[in-house]
Coordinates of C-alpha atoms and ligand atoms in Angstrom, one line a residue:
Chain N
M19 CA 42.9 23.5 -76.3
V20 CA 41.8 19.9 -75.9
R21 CA 44.2 17.4 -77.3
E22 CA 43.0 15.2 -80.1
S23 CA 43.9 12.1 -78.2
T24 CA 41.6 13.0 -75.3
L25 CA 38.7 13.6 -77.6
M26 CA 39.3 10.4 -79.6
T27 CA 39.9 8.3 -76.5
L28 CA 36.6 9.5 -75.1
H29 CA 35.1 8.9 -78.6
Y30 CA 36.0 5.2 -78.3
I31 CA 34.9 4.9 -74.7
A32 CA 31.6 6.6 -75.5
A33 CA 31.2 4.1 -78.4
A34 CA 31.8 1.1 -76.1
I35 CA 29.3 2.5 -73.5
M36 CA 26.7 3.0 -76.2
V37 CA 27.0 -0.6 -77.4
V38 CA 25.4 -1.6 -74.0
V39 CA 23.0 1.3 -73.3
L40 CA 21.7 1.6 -76.9
T41 CA 21.1 -2.2 -77.0
I42 CA 18.9 -1.9 -73.9
H43 CA 17.2 1.2 -75.3
V44 CA 16.4 -0.6 -78.6
L45 CA 15.3 -3.8 -76.9
M46 CA 12.7 -1.9 -74.9
H47 CA 10.9 -1.2 -78.1
T48 CA 11.0 -4.7 -79.6
P49 CA 8.7 -7.8 -79.1
V50 CA 11.4 -9.1 -76.7
L51 CA 10.3 -6.8 -73.9
E52 CA 7.2 -5.3 -75.4
K53 CA 4.1 -6.4 -77.3
G54 CA 5.4 -4.7 -80.4
Y55 CA 7.1 -1.6 -81.6
E56 CA 3.9 0.4 -82.2
V57 CA 2.5 -0.5 -78.7
S58 CA 5.7 0.7 -77.1
L59 CA 5.0 4.2 -78.4
E60 CA 1.8 4.7 -76.5
Y61 CA 2.1 7.4 -73.9
E62 CA 1.7 5.3 -70.8
R63 CA 4.4 2.9 -72.1
V64 CA 6.7 5.8 -72.9
L65 CA 6.3 7.2 -69.4
E66 CA 7.0 3.7 -68.0
H67 CA 10.2 3.5 -70.0
Y68 CA 11.3 6.9 -68.8
N69 CA 10.7 5.8 -65.2
V70 CA 12.3 2.4 -65.5
A71 CA 15.3 3.3 -67.6
W72 CA 16.0 6.9 -66.8
L73 CA 19.6 6.1 -66.0
D74 CA 20.1 4.3 -69.3
L75 CA 18.5 7.2 -71.2
A76 CA 20.7 9.7 -69.4
I77 CA 23.9 7.9 -70.2
L78 CA 22.8 7.3 -73.7
L79 CA 22.0 11.0 -74.2
Y80 CA 25.4 12.2 -73.2
A81 CA 27.4 9.4 -74.8
A82 CA 25.5 9.7 -78.1
L83 CA 25.7 13.4 -78.2
F84 CA 29.4 13.5 -77.6
H85 CA 30.2 10.6 -79.9
G86 CA 27.9 11.9 -82.7
L87 CA 29.0 15.5 -82.6
N88 CA 32.6 14.6 -82.3
G89 CA 32.2 12.4 -85.3
L90 CA 30.5 15.2 -87.2
R91 CA 33.5 17.5 -86.2
V92 CA 35.9 14.9 -87.7
I93 CA 34.0 14.8 -90.9
L94 CA 33.8 18.5 -91.2
I95 CA 37.4 19.2 -90.5
E96 CA 38.4 16.6 -93.1
L97 CA 36.2 18.3 -95.7
H98 CA 37.8 21.7 -95.3
Q99 CA 40.9 22.9 -93.5
G100 CA 41.9 26.2 -92.0
P101 CA 42.2 27.6 -88.5
V102 CA 39.0 29.7 -88.7
W103 CA 36.9 26.9 -90.1
E104 CA 38.2 24.4 -87.5
K105 CA 37.5 26.8 -84.6
A106 CA 34.0 27.6 -86.0
V107 CA 33.2 23.9 -86.4
S108 CA 34.3 23.1 -82.8
W109 CA 32.4 26.0 -81.2
T110 CA 29.2 25.5 -83.2
L111 CA 29.1 21.8 -82.4
L112 CA 29.9 22.5 -78.8
I113 CA 27.0 24.9 -78.5
I114 CA 24.6 22.5 -80.3
G115 CA 25.8 19.8 -78.0
I116 CA 25.2 21.8 -74.9
V117 CA 21.8 23.0 -76.0
A118 CA 20.7 19.5 -76.9
A119 CA 22.1 18.0 -73.7
I120 CA 20.2 20.6 -71.6
Y121 CA 17.0 20.1 -73.5
G122 CA 17.3 16.3 -73.1
T123 CA 18.1 16.6 -69.4
W124 CA 15.1 18.9 -69.0
T125 CA 12.8 16.4 -70.7
L126 CA 14.1 13.6 -68.5
I127 CA 13.6 15.6 -65.3
E128 CA 10.1 16.8 -66.4
V129 CA 8.9 13.3 -67.3
V130 CA 10.4 11.3 -64.5
Chain M
M15 CA 54.4 -17.4 -123.4
S16 CA 57.6 -18.7 -124.8
K17 CA 60.8 -16.7 -124.6
G18 CA 61.4 -14.0 -127.2
E19 CA 57.8 -13.9 -128.2
V20 CA 56.4 -10.3 -128.8
K21 CA 53.0 -9.1 -127.9
N22 CA 51.5 -5.8 -129.1
I23 CA 50.1 -3.9 -126.2
T24 CA 48.3 -0.5 -126.2
F25 CA 49.3 1.9 -123.5
R26 CA 46.7 4.6 -122.6
I27 CA 48.7 7.3 -120.9
K28 CA 47.2 10.3 -119.2
R29 CA 49.1 13.4 -120.2
Y30 CA 49.1 16.9 -118.9
D31 CA 50.7 20.0 -120.5
P32 CA 51.2 22.7 -117.9
E33 CA 51.8 25.5 -120.5
K34 CA 48.4 24.9 -122.1
G35 CA 46.8 23.6 -119.0
K36 CA 45.4 20.7 -121.0
T37 CA 44.8 17.0 -120.0
W38 CA 44.3 14.3 -122.5
W39 CA 44.7 10.6 -123.0
Q40 CA 47.2 9.3 -125.5
E41 CA 47.6 5.8 -126.9
Y42 CA 50.9 4.1 -127.8
K43 CA 51.3 0.7 -129.4
V44 CA 54.3 -1.0 -128.0
P45 CA 55.7 -4.5 -128.8
V46 CA 56.3 -6.0 -125.4
R47 CA 58.6 -8.9 -124.7
R48 CA 58.7 -11.1 -121.6
G49 CA 60.4 -9.3 -118.7
M50 CA 59.7 -5.8 -120.0
T51 CA 58.8 -3.4 -117.2
L52 CA 56.9 -0.2 -117.6
V53 CA 60.2 1.7 -117.4
D54 CA 61.4 -0.2 -120.5
V55 CA 58.2 0.8 -122.2
Y56 CA 58.8 4.4 -121.3
L57 CA 62.2 4.2 -122.9
Y58 CA 60.8 2.5 -126.0
I59 CA 58.1 5.3 -126.4
K60 CA 60.6 8.0 -125.9
E61 CA 63.1 6.5 -128.4
N62 CA 60.7 5.5 -131.1
L63 CA 57.3 7.1 -130.7
D64 CA 57.1 10.3 -128.7
P65 CA 60.1 12.0 -127.1
S66 CA 57.9 14.6 -125.4
L67 CA 56.5 12.1 -122.8
A68 CA 57.6 13.2 -119.4
V69 CA 58.3 10.4 -117.0
R70 CA 60.4 10.0 -113.8
Y71 CA 62.5 7.0 -112.8
S72 CA 66.0 6.5 -111.5
C73 CA 67.2 3.2 -110.1
R74 CA 64.8 0.9 -112.1
M75 CA 65.0 -1.6 -109.3
G76 CA 62.6 -0.6 -106.7
I77 CA 65.0 1.3 -104.4
C78 CA 64.7 5.0 -105.2
G79 CA 60.9 5.3 -105.1
S80 CA 60.7 7.9 -107.8
C81 CA 58.7 5.9 -110.5
G82 CA 55.3 5.5 -108.8
V83 CA 52.3 5.7 -111.2
V84 CA 48.8 4.3 -111.3
I85 CA 48.8 1.2 -113.5
N86 CA 45.5 -0.2 -114.4
G87 CA 43.9 1.6 -111.5
K88 CA 46.5 0.4 -108.9
P89 CA 49.3 2.6 -107.6
S90 CA 52.5 0.7 -108.4
L91 CA 56.2 1.2 -109.2
A92 CA 56.7 1.4 -112.9
C93 CA 60.1 -0.4 -112.6
E94 CA 58.7 -3.3 -110.7
T95 CA 55.6 -3.9 -112.9
Q96 CA 56.1 -6.5 -115.6
I97 CA 53.7 -5.7 -118.4
L98 CA 52.8 -9.3 -119.4
E99 CA 52.0 -10.1 -115.8
L100 CA 49.2 -7.6 -115.8
G101 CA 47.5 -9.8 -118.4
T102 CA 45.6 -7.0 -120.2
D103 CA 45.9 -5.9 -123.8
V104 CA 45.3 -2.2 -122.9
V105 CA 47.3 -0.9 -120.0
T106 CA 46.3 2.5 -118.5
V107 CA 48.9 4.6 -116.9
E108 CA 48.0 7.7 -114.9
P109 CA 49.9 10.0 -112.6
L110 CA 49.5 9.4 -108.8
P111 CA 46.4 10.9 -107.3
N112 CA 46.6 13.2 -104.2
Y113 CA 49.6 15.0 -105.6
P114 CA 49.7 18.0 -108.0
V115 CA 50.9 17.0 -111.4
V116 CA 53.9 18.7 -112.8
R117 CA 53.8 17.3 -116.3
D118 CA 52.4 14.0 -117.8
L119 CA 53.3 11.3 -115.3
V120 CA 55.5 13.4 -113.0
V121 CA 53.9 14.6 -109.8
D122 CA 55.1 17.0 -107.2
F123 CA 56.2 15.3 -103.9
T124 CA 57.1 18.5 -102.0
G125 CA 54.1 18.3 -99.6
F126 CA 54.7 14.6 -99.1
F127 CA 58.3 15.1 -98.1
E128 CA 57.3 18.1 -95.9
K129 CA 55.0 15.8 -94.0
H130 CA 57.7 13.2 -93.8
R131 CA 60.1 15.7 -92.3
M132 CA 57.4 16.9 -89.8
V133 CA 57.5 13.6 -87.8
K134 CA 61.3 14.0 -87.3
P135 CA 62.4 10.8 -89.0
Y136 CA 65.7 10.4 -87.1
L137 CA 67.0 9.1 -83.8
I138 CA 66.5 11.6 -81.0
R139 CA 68.7 11.2 -77.9
R140 CA 69.0 13.4 -74.9
D141 CA 72.7 12.8 -74.7
V142 CA 73.8 14.6 -77.9
E143 CA 77.5 14.2 -77.2
E144 CA 77.2 10.4 -77.1
Q145 CA 75.1 10.4 -80.2
E146 CA 77.6 12.6 -82.2
N147 CA 80.8 10.9 -80.9
P148 CA 79.6 7.4 -80.0
T149 CA 81.7 5.2 -77.8
R150 CA 79.6 2.1 -78.7
E151 CA 76.3 1.2 -80.2
Y152 CA 73.0 1.5 -78.4
R153 CA 71.5 -1.8 -77.1
M154 CA 68.8 -3.4 -79.2
L155 CA 67.6 -6.9 -79.0
P156 CA 66.9 -8.9 -82.1
E157 CA 63.2 -9.1 -81.3
E158 CA 63.0 -5.4 -80.9
Y159 CA 64.7 -5.0 -84.2
D160 CA 62.3 -7.4 -85.9
Y161 CA 59.4 -5.5 -84.5
M162 CA 60.4 -2.2 -86.0
V163 CA 62.4 -3.1 -89.1
Q164 CA 59.6 -3.3 -91.7
F165 CA 58.8 0.3 -91.3
S166 CA 62.4 1.3 -91.9
Y167 CA 62.3 -0.3 -95.3
C168 CA 60.1 2.5 -96.7
I169 CA 61.5 4.0 -99.9
K170 CA 59.2 7.1 -99.8
C171 CA 57.6 6.2 -103.1
G172 CA 54.3 7.8 -102.0
L173 CA 52.1 5.0 -103.3
C174 CA 50.4 4.6 -100.0
Y175 CA 49.6 8.3 -99.8
A176 CA 48.1 8.0 -103.3
A177 CA 45.9 5.1 -102.4
C178 CA 44.6 6.6 -99.2
P179 CA 41.1 8.1 -99.4
V180 CA 41.8 10.7 -96.6
P181 CA 44.4 13.0 -98.2
A182 CA 42.1 13.3 -101.2
I183 CA 39.8 15.4 -99.0
D184 CA 42.0 16.4 -96.1
S185 CA 45.1 18.0 -97.7
K186 CA 46.7 18.4 -94.2
F187 CA 46.5 14.8 -93.3
L188 CA 50.0 13.5 -92.5
G189 CA 49.4 10.4 -94.6
P190 CA 50.3 6.7 -94.1
Q191 CA 53.9 7.1 -94.9
A192 CA 54.7 9.8 -92.4
L193 CA 52.6 8.2 -89.7
A194 CA 54.3 4.8 -90.2
Q195 CA 57.7 6.5 -90.0
A196 CA 56.6 8.3 -86.7
F197 CA 55.6 4.8 -85.4
R198 CA 58.9 3.3 -86.5
Y199 CA 60.8 5.8 -84.3
M200 CA 58.4 5.7 -81.5
I201 CA 58.8 2.0 -81.0
D202 CA 62.5 2.1 -81.6
V203 CA 64.0 1.3 -78.2
R204 CA 67.0 3.6 -78.8
D205 CA 64.8 6.6 -79.4
E206 CA 64.0 9.3 -76.8
G207 CA 62.0 11.7 -78.9
L208 CA 58.5 10.3 -77.9
K209 CA 57.3 13.7 -76.7
E210 CA 58.2 15.6 -79.8
R211 CA 56.7 13.1 -82.1
V212 CA 53.5 12.8 -80.1
L213 CA 53.0 16.5 -80.6
V214 CA 53.0 16.0 -84.3
V215 CA 51.0 12.8 -84.7
D216 CA 48.4 13.6 -82.0
S217 CA 47.0 16.6 -83.8
E218 CA 43.9 17.5 -85.8
H219 CA 45.3 16.1 -89.0
G220 CA 47.5 13.4 -87.5
C221 CA 46.9 9.7 -86.8
W222 CA 43.3 10.1 -85.7
R223 CA 42.2 11.0 -89.2
C224 CA 43.2 7.5 -90.5
H225 CA 40.0 5.5 -90.8
F226 CA 41.6 2.1 -91.4
A227 CA 40.6 1.9 -95.1
D228 CA 43.7 -0.3 -95.4
A229 CA 44.3 0.8 -99.0
C230 CA 47.9 1.9 -98.1
S231 CA 49.0 -1.5 -97.0
A232 CA 47.5 -3.1 -100.1
V233 CA 49.7 -1.1 -102.4
C234 CA 53.0 -0.8 -100.6
P235 CA 55.7 -2.3 -102.9
K236 CA 58.1 -3.0 -99.9
G237 CA 55.7 -5.1 -97.8
I238 CA 55.3 -2.4 -95.2
D239 CA 52.0 -2.3 -93.4
P240 CA 51.4 1.4 -92.7
A241 CA 47.8 0.7 -91.7
Q242 CA 48.9 -1.7 -89.0
G243 CA 51.5 0.7 -87.8
I244 CA 49.0 3.5 -87.5
Q245 CA 46.5 1.4 -85.6
L246 CA 49.2 0.4 -83.1
L247 CA 50.4 4.0 -82.9
R248 CA 46.8 4.9 -81.9
R249 CA 46.7 2.2 -79.3
M250 CA 50.0 3.5 -78.0
L251 CA 48.6 7.1 -77.8
I252 CA 45.4 5.9 -76.0
S253 CA 47.3 3.9 -73.4
M254 CA 49.7 6.8 -72.9
R255 CA 46.6 9.1 -72.4
L256 CA 45.0 6.7 -69.9
S257 CA 48.2 5.9 -68.0
G258 CA 49.7 9.4 -68.1
V259 CA 53.1 8.2 -69.4
K260 CA 54.7 10.9 -71.5
E261 CA 58.4 10.1 -71.8
K262 CA 60.4 7.1 -72.9
K263 CA 63.9 6.2 -71.8
G264 CA 66.1 5.1 -74.6
S265 CA 68.1 1.9 -74.4
P266 CA 71.6 2.3 -72.8
V267 CA 74.9 2.3 -74.6
M268 CA 76.4 -1.2 -74.7
P269 CA 79.0 -1.8 -72.0
P270 CA 82.6 -1.8 -73.2
M271 CA 83.9 -5.0 -74.8
P272 CA 85.0 -7.6 -72.3
P273 CA 88.8 -8.0 -72.2
E274 CA 90.1 -10.8 -74.2
T275 CA 89.8 -14.1 -72.4
K276 CA 92.4 -16.8 -72.1
P277 CA 91.4 -20.0 -73.8
K278 CA 90.3 -22.8 -71.4
P279 CA 92.9 -25.4 -70.7
G280 CA 92.6 -28.2 -73.3
V281 CA 91.0 -25.9 -75.9
K282 CA 93.2 -24.9 -78.8
A283 CA 93.9 -21.1 -79.2
P284 CA 92.6 -19.5 -82.4
P285 CA 95.2 -18.8 -85.1
P286 CA 96.8 -15.4 -85.0
R287 CA 95.1 -12.7 -87.0
T288 CA 96.5 -12.1 -90.5
V289 CA 96.0 -8.3 -90.1
K290 CA 96.1 -6.6 -86.8
P291 CA 93.0 -4.5 -86.1
E292 CA 95.0 -1.4 -85.4
E293 CA 96.9 -1.8 -88.7
A294 CA 93.7 -2.3 -90.6
M295 CA 92.3 0.9 -89.1
K296 CA 95.4 2.8 -90.0
R297 CA 95.2 1.6 -93.6
I298 CA 91.6 2.6 -93.9
V299 CA 92.2 6.1 -92.4
K300 CA 95.1 6.6 -94.9
E301 CA 93.0 5.7 -97.8
Chain S
M19 CA 50.4 33.0 -107.7
S20 CA 50.8 31.4 -104.3
R21 CA 51.7 27.7 -104.1
R22 CA 48.2 26.9 -102.8
D23 CA 46.6 28.6 -105.8
K24 CA 48.9 26.8 -108.2
V25 CA 48.1 23.5 -106.7
K26 CA 44.4 24.3 -107.0
K27 CA 44.8 25.0 -110.7
L28 CA 46.6 21.7 -111.4
P29 CA 44.6 18.7 -112.4
N30 CA 44.6 15.7 -110.1
K31 CA 44.0 17.8 -107.0
G32 CA 42.0 16.4 -104.2
G33 CA 38.6 17.4 -103.1
L34 CA 35.4 15.5 -102.6
S35 CA 34.6 15.7 -106.3
R36 CA 37.5 13.5 -107.2
H37 CA 35.4 10.5 -106.2
L38 CA 32.7 11.5 -108.7
N39 CA 35.1 12.4 -111.5
P40 CA 35.2 9.5 -114.0
E41 CA 38.6 10.8 -115.3
Y42 CA 40.1 10.5 -111.9
P43 CA 42.3 7.4 -111.1
K44 CA 40.3 4.9 -109.1
T45 CA 42.7 3.4 -106.7
E46 CA 42.6 0.2 -104.7
W47 CA 39.1 -0.2 -103.4
T48 CA 39.7 -2.5 -100.4
A49 CA 36.8 -3.9 -98.5
E50 CA 37.9 -1.8 -95.5
K51 CA 37.5 1.4 -97.7
W52 CA 33.9 0.5 -98.5
A53 CA 33.3 -0.1 -94.8
F54 CA 34.8 3.3 -94.0
I55 CA 32.5 5.0 -96.4
L56 CA 29.5 3.2 -95.2
H57 CA 30.5 3.9 -91.6
R58 CA 30.7 7.5 -92.3
L59 CA 27.3 7.8 -94.2
T60 CA 25.5 5.8 -91.5
G61 CA 27.1 8.0 -88.8
L62 CA 25.9 11.2 -90.5
F63 CA 22.4 9.8 -90.8
I64 CA 22.3 8.8 -87.1
I65 CA 23.6 12.1 -85.7
F66 CA 20.9 14.0 -87.5
Y67 CA 18.4 11.5 -86.4
L68 CA 19.7 11.8 -82.8
L69 CA 19.1 15.6 -82.7
A70 CA 15.6 15.1 -84.2
H71 CA 14.9 12.3 -81.7
I72 CA 15.9 14.4 -78.7
W73 CA 13.5 17.1 -80.0
V74 CA 10.7 14.6 -80.6
T75 CA 11.0 12.9 -77.3
G76 CA 11.0 16.3 -75.7
H77 CA 7.2 16.1 -76.3
A78 CA 6.8 13.4 -73.8
T79 CA 6.1 15.9 -71.0
S80 CA 2.4 15.8 -71.5
P81 CA -0.1 13.4 -73.2
E82 CA -1.5 16.1 -75.5
S83 CA 1.8 17.2 -77.0
W84 CA 2.9 13.5 -77.3
S85 CA -0.2 12.5 -79.2
S86 CA 0.1 15.6 -81.4
I87 CA 3.7 14.9 -82.4
M88 CA 2.9 11.2 -82.9
S89 CA 0.0 12.0 -85.2
T90 CA 2.2 14.4 -87.2
L91 CA 4.8 11.6 -87.6
H92 CA 2.1 9.1 -88.6
T93 CA 0.8 11.3 -91.5
Y94 CA 2.8 9.3 -94.0
K95 CA 3.0 6.0 -92.2
W96 CA 4.9 4.1 -94.8
L97 CA 7.5 6.9 -95.1
E98 CA 8.0 6.9 -91.4
T99 CA 8.4 3.2 -91.2
T100 CA 10.8 3.1 -94.1
G101 CA 12.8 5.8 -92.4
E102 CA 12.9 3.8 -89.2
W103 CA 13.9 0.7 -91.1
L104 CA 16.8 2.5 -92.8
L105 CA 17.8 4.0 -89.4
W106 CA 17.7 0.5 -87.9
G107 CA 20.0 -0.8 -90.6
A108 CA 22.3 2.2 -90.2
I109 CA 22.5 1.7 -86.4
V110 CA 23.2 -2.0 -86.7
F111 CA 26.0 -1.5 -89.2
H112 CA 27.5 1.5 -87.5
G113 CA 27.4 -0.4 -84.2
L114 CA 28.8 -3.7 -85.3
N115 CA 31.4 -2.1 -87.5
G116 CA 32.1 0.2 -84.6
I117 CA 32.9 -2.8 -82.4
R118 CA 35.3 -4.0 -85.1
L119 CA 36.9 -0.5 -85.3
I120 CA 37.3 -0.3 -81.5
L121 CA 39.1 -3.7 -81.6
V122 CA 41.3 -2.6 -84.6
E123 CA 41.9 1.1 -84.1
A124 CA 41.9 1.5 -80.3
L125 CA 43.1 -2.0 -79.2
G126 CA 45.3 -2.9 -82.2
W127 CA 43.6 -6.3 -82.4
G128 CA 43.2 -8.4 -85.6
I129 CA 45.9 -6.7 -87.7
G130 CA 48.8 -9.0 -86.9
R131 CA 52.1 -8.0 -85.3
P132 CA 54.8 -6.1 -87.2
H133 CA 57.4 -8.5 -88.5
R134 CA 60.1 -8.7 -91.1
P135 CA 58.6 -8.3 -94.5
I136 CA 58.6 -11.7 -96.3
P137 CA 58.0 -11.8 -100.1
P138 CA 55.5 -12.0 -101.6
Y139 CA 54.5 -8.9 -99.7
L140 CA 51.0 -9.5 -98.5
P141 CA 50.3 -7.1 -95.6
Y142 CA 49.0 -8.6 -92.4
S143 CA 46.4 -6.0 -91.8
N144 CA 44.7 -6.9 -95.1
R145 CA 44.6 -10.6 -94.2
S146 CA 44.3 -10.9 -90.4
A147 CA 41.3 -11.5 -88.3
Q148 CA 39.7 -8.1 -88.9
R149 CA 38.8 -9.0 -92.5
P150 CA 36.7 -12.1 -91.7
L151 CA 35.3 -10.0 -88.9
L152 CA 34.2 -7.5 -91.5
W153 CA 32.3 -10.2 -93.4
L154 CA 30.7 -11.2 -90.1
V155 CA 29.6 -7.6 -89.5
V156 CA 28.1 -7.5 -93.0
A157 CA 26.3 -10.8 -92.5
L158 CA 24.9 -9.9 -89.1
T159 CA 23.8 -6.5 -90.3
L160 CA 21.9 -8.0 -93.2
I161 CA 20.2 -10.5 -90.9
A162 CA 19.3 -7.9 -88.2
W163 CA 18.1 -5.5 -90.9
I164 CA 15.7 -8.1 -92.4
V165 CA 14.4 -9.2 -89.0
G166 CA 14.0 -5.6 -88.0
G167 CA 12.2 -4.9 -91.2
V168 CA 9.7 -7.7 -90.7
I169 CA 9.0 -6.6 -87.1
L170 CA 8.5 -2.9 -88.1
Y171 CA 6.4 -3.5 -91.2
Q172 CA 4.4 -6.3 -89.7
D173 CA 3.7 -4.2 -86.6
V174 CA 2.2 -1.3 -88.6
G175 CA 0.2 -3.8 -90.7
L176 CA 2.1 -3.0 -93.9
I177 CA 3.0 -6.6 -94.3
S178 CA 1.3 -9.7 -92.8
W179 CA 1.0 -13.3 -93.4
Ligands
LIG414 S1 55.2 2.9 -96.9 FE1 55.4 1.7 -98.7 S2 54.1 2.7 -100.2 FE2 54.4 4.2 -98.6 S3 56.1 5.4 -99.2 FE3 56.9 3.8 -98.0 S4 57.5 2.2 -99.4 FE4 56.1 3.6 -100.5
LIG415 S1 44.6 2.7 -93.3 FE1 44.6 4.9 -92.8 S2 46.4 5.7 -93.8 FE2 46.0 3.7 -94.7 S3 44.8 4.1 -96.5 FE3 43.5 3.8 -94.9 S4 42.9 5.8 -94.0 FE4 44.8 6.0 -95.3
LIG416 S1 62.9 3.6 -110.6 FE1 63.6 3.5 -108.6 S2 61.9 2.6 -107.6 FE2 61.3 2.5 -109.7

């Protein structure tokens, strides 16, 4: 059993981390660092992004997945209560999170 | 409005009959004078218009916390709401949301009080003997008292719980009142029950489910700021988590009174007491 | 009948539908309550986008799969751009309001210090720095949203001047 305060402390920490890494991630697709949003989606550009900012992307992947899925868990356990439901929600989201994290990591390793 | 003037005001009251399971709105026209509260209106209706209206009130001065209803969309105490101050010709009165209705304006507070009990709203000391048979008071500085005192003014009226959007969907959420009470004892320097209370508030339906909608503080009739308390409670839990602190040492018992001092030379001694303390004590005990 | 069933039968019970029920008492809509609801909706939007985004960017392993997924997405260009624009607004609001929430909820900032209640009872947490900060969040979100919209729509040639 993970204590609620552990999860929520990590929730806030992940949020604070994302403020930085997501800003970098978004800026890479804007005219500030690129010629334009559409240009930044060309394959060579994307590869370049992956190679330059792979660390940023990795941190973003894990922080966003944790923060987002924990937020979804919070919403779901507020919508309905009961020990079975709460367990089911936690496990389902944990599995989704692990699968998505593995897939994202695999993409990163393949591309870089 | 001058003194003694009467204004006719329509009261739209939401009623509920548990036998028939029926809900309906009923209107009453009541002549309202300056200074009349909603409790006075209840009494007028029950005396002159409709004795079947079920209401609840007791102290009619904002102390007992039993008369909470939703007046014109805002949870308020019936006894503290002056009708003419509302400034509307039609006043809607509804039972508090987030509680099951028993009849008309009376709601069931059982769950609310259960949650209040869950946070152990009393002083916990490791030294039970000293707590039961105290030799002297526990030490508490005026600043420490000021920091905690507002939360201890709570009259358990349940208005905050009615205004909060979270209990409406999460029936297990402890609610602003219970969480503010937990905070009140957790910051009390005399208290040693930090561990027990953390177990209750740091749960799936504890303080983390508050989302700072701040509706609770906006309606509290006693000037308590439950939202503030909950956020500070959360800060406390986070710092406890990061630093690993789990226990709190309560403040010590005050040292015994210093022996009576002799007056300084040149300073006049105080006049003798009219009643000796021991005699006064004896008299009280006899009575 | 158990207590739970009894409570369910009674009117005034909770549940999501209460917010849609016109008969239900509407209580105290503070600005923070609106912010909470918006925060929640934008968060929901973003988490589903995130999962989709991880899947889409998984196509970056080869040029062919990348161009195929991109052309699928470009089928309805205006729809895609509008979705991106909404997403941008959601992210900016969620992020800026999230900074405010970190300050308020995790650090206890901007809500005043507990004190002796002084009549008229105006709670500090409703009046302190977090409230103007909320207006700042709303203003910055609107500005960023409009700027982002101009960049996005101009970039795909849907607007130009
Ligand atoms: S905190 Fe205020 S509104 Fe809530 S129960 Fe106590 S007195 Fe009533
Ligand atoms: S601040 Fe928290 S407890 Fe108070 S009304 Fe909002 S969600 Fe409920
Ligand atoms: S009647 Fe006691 S608080 Fe209103």
